[in-house]
CSV table of C-alpha atoms in Angstrom, one decimal:
chain,number,residue,atom,x,y,z
A,37,MET,CA,-10.7,-9.8,-1.3
A,38,ALA,CA,-9.5,-12.0,-4.1
A,39,HIS,CA,-7.0,-14.8,-4.0
A,40,VAL,CA,-6.4,-16.7,-7.6
A,41,GLY,CA,-3.1,-18.6,-8.6
A,42,SER,CA,-0.7,-21.8,-7.9
A,43,PRO,CA,1.9,-21.3,-5.1
A,44,SER,CA,4.0,-19.8,-8.1
A,45,GLY,CA,1.7,-17.1,-9.1
A,46,ARG,CA,-0.6,-16.1,-6.4
A,47,ARG,CA,-2.3,-13.1,-6.6
A,48,PHE,CA,-4.4,-11.6,-3.7
A,49,SER,CA,-6.1,-8.0,-4.1
A,50,PHE,CA,-7.9,-5.8,-1.6
A,51,GLU,CA,-9.5,-2.8,-1.7
A,52,LEU,CA,-9.4,0.1,0.8
A,53,ALA,CA,-11.4,3.1,1.5
A,54,VAL,CA,-10.1,6.3,1.8
A,55,HIS,CA,-9.4,6.8,5.6
A,56,PRO,CA,-6.8,7.4,7.8
A,57,ARG,CA,-6.1,4.1,8.8
A,58,SER,CA,-6.2,2.9,5.8
A,59,ALA,CA,-2.0,2.4,5.3
A,60,GLY,CA,-2.2,0.3,8.6
A,61,GLN,CA,-5.2,-2.1,7.5
A,62,ALA,CA,-2.7,-2.5,4.0
A,63,ARG,CA,0.3,-3.6,6.3
A,64,ARG,CA,-2.0,-6.1,8.4
A,65,LEU,CA,-3.6,-7.7,5.2
A,66,THR,CA,-0.1,-7.4,3.5
A,67,ARG,CA,1.7,-9.5,6.3
A,68,THR,CA,-1.2,-12.0,7.1
A,69,ARG,CA,-1.1,-12.8,3.5
A,70,LEU,CA,2.6,-13.2,3.1
A,71,THR,CA,2.9,-15.1,6.4
A,72,GLY,CA,0.3,-17.8,5.2
A,73,TRP,CA,2.0,-18.4,1.6
A,74,SER,CA,5.3,-19.0,4.0
A,75,VAL,CA,7.1,-15.9,2.6
A,76,GLY,CA,10.2,-15.3,4.7
A,77,GLU,CA,10.0,-12.3,7.5
A,78,ASP,CA,12.4,-9.8,6.2
A,79,THR,CA,10.2,-9.7,2.9
A,80,CYS,CA,7.4,-9.1,4.7
A,81,GLU,CA,8.9,-6.6,6.7
A,82,ALA,CA,10.1,-5.0,3.3
A,83,ALA,CA,6.1,-5.3,1.9
A,84,ALA,CA,4.6,-4.2,4.9
A,85,LEU,CA,6.8,-0.9,4.3
A,86,VAL,CA,6.3,-0.7,0.9
A,87,VAL,CA,2.6,-1.2,0.5
A,88,SER,CA,2.1,1.3,3.3
A,89,GLU,CA,4.1,3.9,1.9
A,90,LEU,CA,2.3,3.6,-1.9
A,91,VAL,CA,-1.0,3.1,0.4
A,92,THR,CA,-0.1,6.6,2.1
A,93,ASN,CA,0.9,8.8,-1.3
A,94,ALA,CA,-2.2,7.4,-2.6
A,95,LEU,CA,-4.3,8.9,0.4
A,96,VAL,CA,-2.7,11.7,0.0
A,97,HIS,CA,-1.8,12.7,-3.3
A,98,THR,CA,-4.7,11.6,-5.4
A,99,ALA,CA,-9.2,12.3,-4.9
A,100,SER,CA,-9.5,8.7,-4.8
A,101,GLN,CA,-12.7,6.8,-3.2
A,102,VAL,CA,-11.3,3.3,-3.3
A,103,ILE,CA,-7.4,2.2,-3.3
A,104,VAL,CA,-6.6,-1.1,-5.0
A,105,CYS,CA,-3.9,-3.2,-3.7
A,106,GLU,CA,-2.4,-6.5,-5.1
A,107,LEU,CA,0.1,-8.8,-4.4
A,108,HIS,CA,1.6,-11.1,-6.6
A,109,ASP,CA,3.8,-14.0,-5.2
A,110,ALA,CA,6.3,-15.7,-8.0
A,111,SER,CA,8.9,-18.0,-7.6
A,112,ASP,CA,11.6,-15.6,-7.1
A,113,ARG,CA,10.2,-12.2,-6.7
A,114,LEU,CA,6.9,-10.5,-4.8
A,115,ARG,CA,5.4,-7.5,-6.7
A,116,ILE,CA,2.9,-5.0,-5.0
A,117,SER,CA,0.6,-2.7,-6.6
A,118,VAL,CA,-1.2,-0.1,-5.5
A,119,ARG,CA,-3.9,1.4,-8.2
A,120,ASP,CA,-5.6,4.8,-7.3
A,121,GLU,CA,-8.5,6.8,-9.2
A,122,GLY,CA,-6.3,9.2,-10.2
A,123,CYS,CA,-6.3,13.1,-10.0
A,124,THR,CA,-3.1,14.5,-9.6
A,125,PRO,CA,-0.8,15.0,-13.0
A,126,GLY,CA,2.3,13.0,-13.6
A,127,GLU,CA,4.0,10.0,-12.4
A,128,PRO,CA,5.7,10.0,-8.6
A,129,HIS,CA,8.9,10.6,-8.0
A,130,PRO,CA,11.3,10.4,-5.3
A,131,SER,CA,12.8,13.7,-4.6
A,132,PRO,CA,15.5,15.0,-2.3
A,133,GLN,CA,14.5,15.9,0.9
A,134,ARG,CA,15.8,18.6,3.3
A,135,PRO,CA,17.1,16.6,6.4
A,136,GLU,CA,14.8,18.1,8.5
A,137,GLU,CA,11.5,17.7,6.5
A,138,GLU,CA,9.1,15.4,7.9
A,139,HIS,CA,7.3,14.3,4.8
A,140,GLY,CA,8.4,13.3,1.3
A,141,ARG,CA,10.4,10.2,1.8
A,142,GLY,CA,8.2,7.2,1.2
A,143,LEU,CA,9.3,6.8,-2.5
A,144,LEU,CA,12.9,6.9,-1.7
A,145,LEU,CA,12.4,3.9,1.2
A,146,VAL,CA,10.6,2.0,-1.8
A,147,GLU,CA,13.5,2.5,-4.0
A,148,ALA,CA,15.7,1.6,-1.5
A,149,VAL,CA,14.0,-1.7,-0.2
A,150,SER,CA,12.9,-2.8,-3.9
A,151,SER,CA,14.5,-4.4,-6.7
A,152,ALA,CA,12.3,-2.3,-9.5
A,153,TRP,CA,9.7,0.3,-8.9
A,154,GLY,CA,7.8,2.3,-11.5
A,155,ALA,CA,4.7,3.5,-12.2
A,156,GLN,CA,2.0,3.6,-14.8
A,157,GLU,CA,-1.3,5.2,-16.4
A,158,ALA,CA,-3.9,3.3,-15.4
A,159,ALA,CA,-7.2,5.0,-16.8
A,160,PRO,CA,-8.5,6.3,-14.4
A,161,GLY,CA,-5.7,7.1,-11.6
A,162,LEU,CA,-2.4,5.7,-11.5
A,163,LEU,CA,-0.7,2.4,-10.6
A,164,VAL,CA,2.6,2.2,-9.1
A,165,TRP,CA,4.3,-1.0,-8.3
A,166,ALA,CA,7.3,-2.6,-6.8
A,167,GLU,CA,9.5,-5.8,-6.5
A,168,LEU,CA,11.2,-7.1,-4.0
A,169,PRO,CA,13.1,-10.1,-4.3
A,170,ARG,CA,11.5,-13.2,-2.6
A,171,ARG,CA,13.2,-14.8,0.2
A,172,SER,CA,12.7,-17.6,2.7
A,173,ASP,CA,13.1,-17.5,6.4
A,174,ALA,CA,16.4,-20.0,5.5
A,175,ALA,CA,17.7,-17.2,4.0
A,176,ARG,CA,18.0,-15.1,6.8
A,177,GLY,CA,21.3,-16.6,8.2
A,178,THR,CA,22.8,-15.1,5.2
A,179,GLY,CA,23.8,-11.7,6.0
A,180,ALA,CA,21.6,-10.0,3.8
A,181,ALA,CA,19.5,-7.3,5.3
A,182,TRP,CA,16.7,-4.9,4.2
A,183,LEU,CA,17.6,-2.1,6.0
């Protein structure tokens, strides 16, 4: 795990072994770090959701042995990235699902709570990122809600 940067450009990265509990570990690490950075609760919750979905996709859709997550806290936004070791051709994309299906909605959730998201090749593998507006606890009373 690494932590570098100033308050307006802090970064924190961590590696996860491929394991069924990795998404939960990523959520806990994300919440702990963002709480330490005084990121508002709404942003923390949205970030935990995003990192969980991106890590789950890397677990399910790649042959990775290690998944790397990075949080980048800028003054106005939080960027989350998840890099895998690849194996599945093509970029991820949200796909329409039938309402009765239990799986396949992760990127739709990421798209719903993020101001932007995307994917790019990162040899070897794929880097998927999402950006969230950075909100302080004081912004909670403005009526803006994530979900």
